Amino acid sequence: MFNILLLEPIHAAGMRVLQEAGHVRLAADTDEATILREVGDIDGLVIRSRGRITRAVLAAAPRLKVVGRHGVGVDNVDVAAATEYGIQVVNTPQAVVEAVAEHTIGLMLAASKKIVTFHEHLRQGDFHVRYCVTGRELRGRTLGIIGMGNIGRRVAQICRLAFDMPILYSDVRRAADVEEALGARPTSLDELLAASDYVTVHVPLLPETRHLIGAREFSLMRRDAFFFNLARGEVVDEQALYEALRDGRIAGAGIDVFEQEPTPADSPLLKLDNIVFTPHAATTTEESLRDMSLVALDVVRVLRGEPPVYPVNRLCV
């Protein structure tokens, strides 16, 4: 039987898979010192958003064969070090697509329709706010998608087919299938920012995407444009976003991810009324949590000497 360590609890569907394959235990905490104490006899490890699998952790786990990322982004796993140690990293790239895409549309609608503003005023008994605040429709507005991966494609599909939105996109790779099916047009990041009514970010956190969007990029956007980040907080310079919103250089924003999580209670973003935010919760649906937990299937495949379906790194064999 294999020893498998979870850094956080997972959905029962994935838990059953792991329990059938070995002894499963939950880490006492997700700080590095605790993980270092607990990985010495571990064969497989599953990490969610809390904690980091560092080179030091990998070095302290001589039996470790596989790290399963419950989700898509692997910025909290030292993949290069794992590869050096011959440790397979796997993730669930398809599990979150629908949840994040729908959440993106939800934030777009909430920001455009002033739903949170109406909600808060009505809670205070102000029904007449309907005469003072005006929203707008998505229909026919230009959508700019930064990162045309699985999530970006689904957002494009929904917005094009449901709201008749022209699609611009910026990506290091062409998405010919999306161009053909939806009429999406590839463009430079600067042109996308200048031409779009709505800009949404769906790129992984990499050295080259850290602070991809900053003061210069916000200065290129239209004053009536909305900005959305459902990728990673560090992709956006949060201070620059705050200043753009505070000064009215963009109309509004919808944010699910932050540079520091949990978000500090004194974050200036929380004091603005032209932003809608959620606490890194886009993937928190019953379906997505179940499907992400099934990274367990690849964890067990690797432990049994079988090739994984969703490898993140390639190992020399």
Short mmCIF file of C-alpha atoms in Angstrom, two decimals:
data_model
loop_
_atom_site.label_atom_id
_atom_site.label_comp_id
_atom_site.label_asym_id
_atom_site.label_seq_id
_atom_site.Cartn_x
_atom_site.Cartn_y
_atom_site.Cartn_z
CA MET A 1 0.00 0.00 0.00
CA PHE A 2 1.17 3.51 -0.82
CA ASN A 3 1.39 6.43 1.59
CA ILE A 4 -0.40 9.49 0.22
CA LEU A 5 -0.38 12.95 1.78
CA LEU A 6 -3.06 15.62 1.22
CA LEU A 7 -2.22 19.21 2.02
CA GLU A 8 -5.94 20.09 2.11
CA PRO A 9 -9.15 18.04 2.08
CA ILE A 10 -10.55 17.06 -1.31
CA HIS A 11 -13.93 15.93 -2.67
CA ALA A 12 -15.11 12.48 -1.65
CA ALA A 13 -14.83 11.19 -5.24
CA GLY A 14 -11.08 11.69 -5.31
CA MET A 15 -10.70 10.60 -1.71
CA ARG A 16 -12.24 7.22 -2.51
CA VAL A 17 -9.75 6.67 -5.35
CA LEU A 18 -6.81 7.39 -3.07
CA GLN A 19 -8.10 5.33 -0.16
CA GLU A 20 -8.49 2.31 -2.41
CA ALA A 21 -4.83 2.62 -3.38
CA GLY A 22 -3.17 3.30 -0.06
CA HIS A 23 -3.04 4.99 3.32
CA VAL A 24 -4.18 8.61 3.08
CA ARG A 25 -3.49 11.28 5.66
CA LEU A 26 -4.04 15.02 5.89
CA ALA A 27 -1.10 17.29 6.67
CA ALA A 28 -1.29 19.10 9.99
CA ASP A 29 -0.69 22.41 8.19
CA THR A 30 0.48 23.74 4.83
CA ASP A 31 3.58 25.69 5.88
CA GLU A 32 6.91 24.39 4.62
CA ALA A 33 8.20 23.32 8.05
CA THR A 34 5.16 21.09 8.59
CA ILE A 35 5.34 19.60 5.12
CA LEU A 36 9.04 18.85 5.56
CA ARG A 37 8.27 16.91 8.75
CA GLU A 38 5.54 14.86 7.08
CA VAL A 39 6.89 13.85 3.64
CA GLY A 40 9.66 11.45 4.65
CA ASP A 41 7.60 8.30 4.05
CA ILE A 42 5.25 9.64 1.38
CA ASP A 43 4.85 8.04 -2.07
CA GLY A 44 2.25 10.43 -3.49
CA LEU A 45 1.19 13.97 -2.62
CA VAL A 46 -1.84 16.10 -3.55
CA ILE A 47 -1.72 19.88 -3.28
CA ARG A 48 -4.49 22.43 -3.78
CA SER A 49 -3.91 26.21 -3.54
CA ARG A 50 -2.34 26.39 -0.09
CA GLY A 51 1.27 25.46 0.54
CA ARG A 52 4.22 25.07 -1.81
CA ILE A 53 6.12 22.06 -3.01
CA THR A 54 9.63 23.45 -3.00
CA ARG A 55 12.98 21.91 -3.84
CA ALA A 56 13.55 21.42 -0.11
CA VAL A 57 10.30 19.50 0.24
CA LEU A 58 11.16 17.28 -2.71
CA ALA A 59 14.63 16.61 -1.31
CA ALA A 60 13.08 15.52 1.98
CA ALA A 61 10.82 12.95 0.30
CA PRO A 62 13.00 10.08 -0.96
CA ARG A 63 10.00 7.84 -1.73
CA LEU A 64 7.95 10.50 -3.52
CA LYS A 65 6.96 9.48 -7.04
CA VAL A 66 4.16 11.90 -7.92
CA VAL A 67 2.74 15.32 -7.03
CA GLY A 68 -0.88 15.85 -8.02
CA ARG A 69 -2.05 19.43 -8.47
CA HIS A 70 -5.75 19.72 -7.62
CA GLY A 71 -6.44 22.30 -10.35
CA VAL A 72 -4.53 23.70 -13.31
CA GLY A 73 -1.85 26.18 -12.28
CA VAL A 74 1.38 24.67 -10.98
CA ASP A 75 3.01 27.90 -9.82
CA ASN A 76 3.10 26.47 -6.26
CA VAL A 77 5.09 23.41 -7.37
CA ASP A 78 8.76 23.54 -8.32
CA VAL A 79 8.27 21.56 -11.51
CA ALA A 80 11.90 21.89 -12.61
CA ALA A 81 13.15 20.44 -9.33
CA ALA A 82 10.55 17.66 -9.48
CA THR A 83 11.80 16.74 -12.94
CA GLU A 84 15.40 16.63 -11.71
CA TYR A 85 14.36 14.28 -8.90
CA GLY A 86 12.38 12.07 -11.29
CA ILE A 87 9.06 13.00 -9.70
CA GLN A 88 6.01 13.17 -11.94
CA VAL A 89 3.77 16.24 -11.65
CA VAL A 90 0.15 15.92 -12.83
CA ASN A 91 -2.84 18.26 -12.85
CA THR A 92 -6.45 18.54 -14.03
CA PRO A 93 -6.47 20.95 -17.00
CA GLN A 94 -10.07 20.23 -18.05
CA ALA A 95 -11.68 20.19 -14.61
CA VAL A 96 -12.05 23.94 -14.11
CA VAL A 97 -12.88 25.15 -17.62
CA GLU A 98 -16.64 25.48 -17.30
CA ALA A 99 -16.57 26.79 -13.75
CA VAL A 100 -14.07 29.57 -14.49
CA ALA A 101 -15.68 30.49 -17.81
CA GLU A 102 -19.12 30.80 -16.22
CA HIS A 103 -17.65 32.78 -13.32
CA THR A 104 -16.05 35.16 -15.82
CA ILE A 105 -19.40 35.76 -17.47
CA GLY A 106 -20.97 36.20 -14.04
CA LEU A 107 -18.51 38.94 -13.12
CA MET A 108 -18.97 40.59 -16.50
CA LEU A 109 -22.73 40.71 -16.01
CA ALA A 110 -22.45 41.83 -12.39
CA ALA A 111 -20.12 44.69 -13.29
CA SER A 112 -22.06 45.77 -16.37
CA LYS A 113 -25.51 45.55 -14.81
CA LYS A 114 -24.42 47.13 -11.47
CA ILE A 115 -25.90 44.14 -9.68
CA VAL A 116 -23.88 44.56 -6.48
CA THR A 117 -24.71 48.27 -6.30
CA PHE A 118 -28.41 47.58 -6.69
CA HIS A 119 -28.24 44.74 -4.18
CA GLU A 120 -26.56 46.84 -1.48
CA HIS A 121 -28.88 49.82 -1.95
CA LEU A 122 -31.98 47.66 -1.83
CA ARG A 123 -30.77 45.98 1.38
CA GLN A 124 -30.74 49.47 2.87
CA GLY A 125 -34.29 50.15 1.72
CA ASP A 126 -33.36 52.32 -1.27
CA PHE A 127 -35.63 51.11 -4.07
CA HIS A 128 -35.24 54.38 -5.96
CA VAL A 129 -31.60 53.67 -6.77
CA ARG A 130 -33.03 52.31 -10.02
CA TYR A 131 -33.46 55.91 -11.16
CA CYS A 132 -29.88 56.91 -10.28
CA VAL A 133 -27.70 54.05 -11.53
CA THR A 134 -27.56 52.78 -15.10
CA GLY A 135 -26.04 49.55 -16.36
CA ARG A 136 -25.30 48.42 -19.89
CA GLU A 137 -25.69 45.34 -22.03
CA LEU A 138 -22.95 42.98 -23.20
CA ARG A 139 -24.58 42.46 -26.59
CA GLY A 140 -22.37 43.51 -29.47
CA ARG A 141 -19.52 44.78 -27.28
CA THR A 142 -15.96 43.79 -28.19
CA LEU A 143 -14.33 41.22 -25.92
CA GLY A 144 -10.56 40.99 -25.63
CA ILE A 145 -9.21 37.71 -24.29
CA ILE A 146 -5.62 37.55 -23.05
CA GLY A 147 -4.74 33.85 -23.19
CA MET A 148 -6.75 31.68 -25.57
CA GLY A 149 -6.32 28.39 -23.74
CA ASN A 150 -9.12 26.07 -22.68
CA ILE A 151 -10.80 28.66 -20.46
CA GLY A 152 -10.31 31.53 -22.90
CA ARG A 153 -11.87 29.42 -25.65
CA ARG A 154 -14.95 28.66 -23.57
CA VAL A 155 -15.37 32.31 -22.59
CA ALA A 156 -15.10 33.26 -26.26
CA GLN A 157 -17.71 30.68 -27.23
CA ILE A 158 -20.23 31.82 -24.62
CA CYS A 159 -19.76 35.51 -25.35
CA ARG A 160 -19.88 35.12 -29.12
CA LEU A 161 -22.88 32.80 -29.25
CA ALA A 162 -24.91 34.23 -26.38
CA PHE A 163 -24.13 37.94 -26.66
CA ASP A 164 -22.93 38.35 -30.26
CA MET A 165 -19.66 39.86 -29.02
CA PRO A 166 -16.80 40.27 -31.51
CA ILE A 167 -13.71 38.49 -30.15
CA LEU A 168 -10.12 39.72 -30.13
CA TYR A 169 -7.40 37.62 -28.56
CA SER A 170 -3.73 37.82 -27.68
CA ASP A 171 -1.72 34.65 -27.21
CA VAL A 172 1.72 33.27 -27.97
CA ARG A 173 0.01 30.64 -30.15
CA ARG A 174 -2.60 31.04 -32.86
CA ALA A 175 -6.01 29.51 -32.17
CA ALA A 176 -7.07 28.79 -35.74
CA ASP A 177 -10.04 26.70 -34.62
CA VAL A 178 -11.48 29.61 -32.63
CA GLU A 179 -10.83 32.00 -35.50
CA GLU A 180 -12.75 29.74 -37.85
CA ALA A 181 -15.62 28.84 -35.51
CA LEU A 182 -16.18 32.20 -33.83
CA GLY A 183 -14.54 34.76 -36.07
CA ALA A 184 -12.00 35.59 -33.36
CA ARG A 185 -9.17 37.83 -34.49
CA PRO A 186 -5.60 37.53 -33.20
CA THR A 187 -3.94 40.80 -32.32
CA SER A 188 -1.20 42.34 -30.24
CA LEU A 189 -1.79 42.93 -26.56
CA ASP A 190 -1.65 46.71 -27.03
CA GLU A 191 -4.20 46.68 -29.84
CA LEU A 192 -6.48 44.39 -27.84
CA LEU A 193 -6.39 46.70 -24.83
CA ALA A 194 -7.14 49.77 -26.92
CA ALA A 195 -10.00 48.22 -28.92
CA SER A 196 -11.91 46.14 -26.34
CA ASP A 197 -14.96 47.02 -24.27
CA TYR A 198 -14.21 44.06 -21.98
CA VAL A 199 -10.77 42.62 -21.29
CA THR A 200 -10.38 39.28 -19.52
CA VAL A 201 -7.14 37.53 -18.52
CA HIS A 202 -6.68 33.75 -18.66
CA VAL A 203 -2.92 33.11 -18.71
CA PRO A 204 -0.79 30.95 -16.40
CA LEU A 205 1.53 32.60 -13.91
CA LEU A 206 5.02 32.43 -15.41
CA PRO A 207 8.05 34.71 -15.05
CA GLU A 208 7.07 36.39 -18.31
CA THR A 209 3.42 36.93 -17.26
CA ARG A 210 4.09 38.36 -13.79
CA HIS A 211 2.68 41.92 -13.84
CA LEU A 212 1.78 41.44 -17.49
CA ILE A 213 -0.88 44.08 -16.92
CA GLY A 214 0.33 47.26 -15.23
CA ALA A 215 0.02 51.02 -15.40
CA ARG A 216 1.06 51.23 -19.06
CA GLU A 217 -1.47 48.61 -20.09
CA PHE A 218 -4.32 50.23 -18.18
CA SER A 219 -3.44 53.55 -19.83
CA LEU A 220 -4.14 51.94 -23.21
CA MET A 221 -7.66 50.88 -22.27
CA ARG A 222 -10.76 52.93 -22.96
CA ARG A 223 -12.32 54.86 -20.10
CA ASP A 224 -15.59 52.94 -20.56
CA ALA A 225 -13.88 49.52 -20.62
CA PHE A 226 -14.08 46.79 -17.98
CA PHE A 227 -11.20 44.57 -16.86
CA PHE A 228 -11.41 41.04 -15.42
CA ASN A 229 -8.76 38.77 -13.88
CA LEU A 230 -9.52 35.11 -13.20
CA ALA A 231 -5.97 33.85 -13.79
CA ARG A 232 -3.54 34.62 -10.96
CA GLY A 233 -3.31 37.76 -8.89
CA GLU A 234 0.36 38.30 -9.69
CA VAL A 235 -0.41 38.61 -13.40
CA VAL A 236 -1.76 42.09 -12.63
CA ASP A 237 -0.03 44.97 -10.86
CA GLU A 238 -2.69 45.43 -8.19
CA GLN A 239 -1.60 48.96 -7.29
CA ALA A 240 -1.87 49.99 -10.94
CA LEU A 241 -5.34 48.42 -11.13
CA TYR A 242 -6.41 50.31 -8.01
CA GLU A 243 -5.17 53.61 -9.40
CA ALA A 244 -6.86 53.03 -12.78
CA LEU A 245 -10.18 52.33 -11.06
CA ARG A 246 -9.80 55.13 -8.50
CA ASP A 247 -9.02 57.71 -11.16
CA GLY A 248 -11.73 56.56 -13.55
CA ARG A 249 -9.25 55.57 -16.26
CA ILE A 250 -11.30 52.40 -16.73
CA ALA A 251 -14.98 51.94 -15.96
CA GLY A 252 -14.79 48.93 -13.68
CA ALA A 253 -13.36 45.51 -12.94
CA GLY A 254 -14.16 42.01 -11.77
CA ILE A 255 -11.47 40.19 -9.81
CA ASP A 256 -11.35 36.64 -8.43
CA VAL A 257 -7.62 36.47 -7.64
CA PHE A 258 -5.28 38.75 -5.71
CA GLU A 259 -1.55 39.32 -5.35
CA GLN A 260 -1.85 38.45 -1.67
CA GLU A 261 -4.31 35.77 -0.56
CA PRO A 262 -6.17 35.88 1.74
CA THR A 263 -6.78 39.48 0.71
CA PRO A 264 -5.84 41.92 3.51
CA ALA A 265 -8.85 43.61 5.06
CA ASP A 266 -7.22 47.00 4.46
CA SER A 267 -6.64 46.42 0.74
CA PRO A 268 -7.54 49.66 -1.06
CA LEU A 269 -9.32 47.66 -3.77
CA LEU A 270 -11.98 46.65 -1.25
CA LYS A 271 -12.91 50.29 -0.73
CA LEU A 272 -13.78 50.98 -4.36
CA ASP A 273 -17.36 50.83 -5.63
CA ASN A 274 -16.54 50.15 -9.30
CA ILE A 275 -15.17 46.65 -8.76
CA VAL A 276 -16.81 43.28 -8.14
CA PHE A 277 -14.69 40.66 -6.42
CA THR A 278 -14.86 37.07 -5.22
CA PRO A 279 -12.35 35.23 -2.97
CA HIS A 280 -10.54 33.01 -5.51
CA ALA A 281 -13.79 31.09 -5.78
CA ALA A 282 -14.30 30.64 -9.53
CA THR A 283 -13.60 26.90 -9.29
CA THR A 284 -15.69 26.38 -6.17
CA THR A 285 -18.54 24.47 -7.76
CA GLU A 286 -19.66 20.96 -6.92
CA GLU A 287 -18.72 19.75 -10.38
CA SER A 288 -15.32 21.40 -10.51
CA LEU A 289 -14.33 20.31 -7.00
CA ARG A 290 -15.24 16.74 -7.88
CA ASP A 291 -13.35 16.79 -11.16
CA MET A 292 -10.26 18.43 -9.66
CA SER A 293 -10.18 15.81 -6.91
CA LEU A 294 -9.91 13.16 -9.62
CA VAL A 295 -6.29 14.15 -10.08
CA ALA A 296 -6.22 11.16 -7.76
CA LEU A 297 -6.63 8.92 -10.80
CA ASP A 298 -3.35 10.09 -12.29
CA VAL A 299 -1.64 9.98 -8.89
CA VAL A 300 -2.59 6.33 -8.57
CA ARG A 301 -1.62 5.58 -12.18
CA VAL A 302 1.89 6.90 -11.56
CA LEU A 303 2.22 5.04 -8.26
CA ARG A 304 1.34 1.83 -10.09
CA GLY A 305 3.93 2.47 -12.79
CA GLU A 306 1.42 3.54 -15.44
CA PRO A 307 1.66 6.71 -17.60
CA PRO A 308 -0.55 9.61 -16.45
CA VAL A 309 -3.25 11.11 -18.64
CA TYR A 310 -2.34 14.72 -17.73
CA PRO A 311 1.42 14.99 -17.18
CA VAL A 312 2.83 18.44 -16.46
CA ASN A 313 6.47 17.46 -16.84
CA ARG A 314 8.27 14.90 -18.99
CA LEU A 315 10.57 12.50 -17.22
CA CYS A 316 13.54 10.72 -18.77
CA VAL A 317 12.88 6.98 -18.69
#
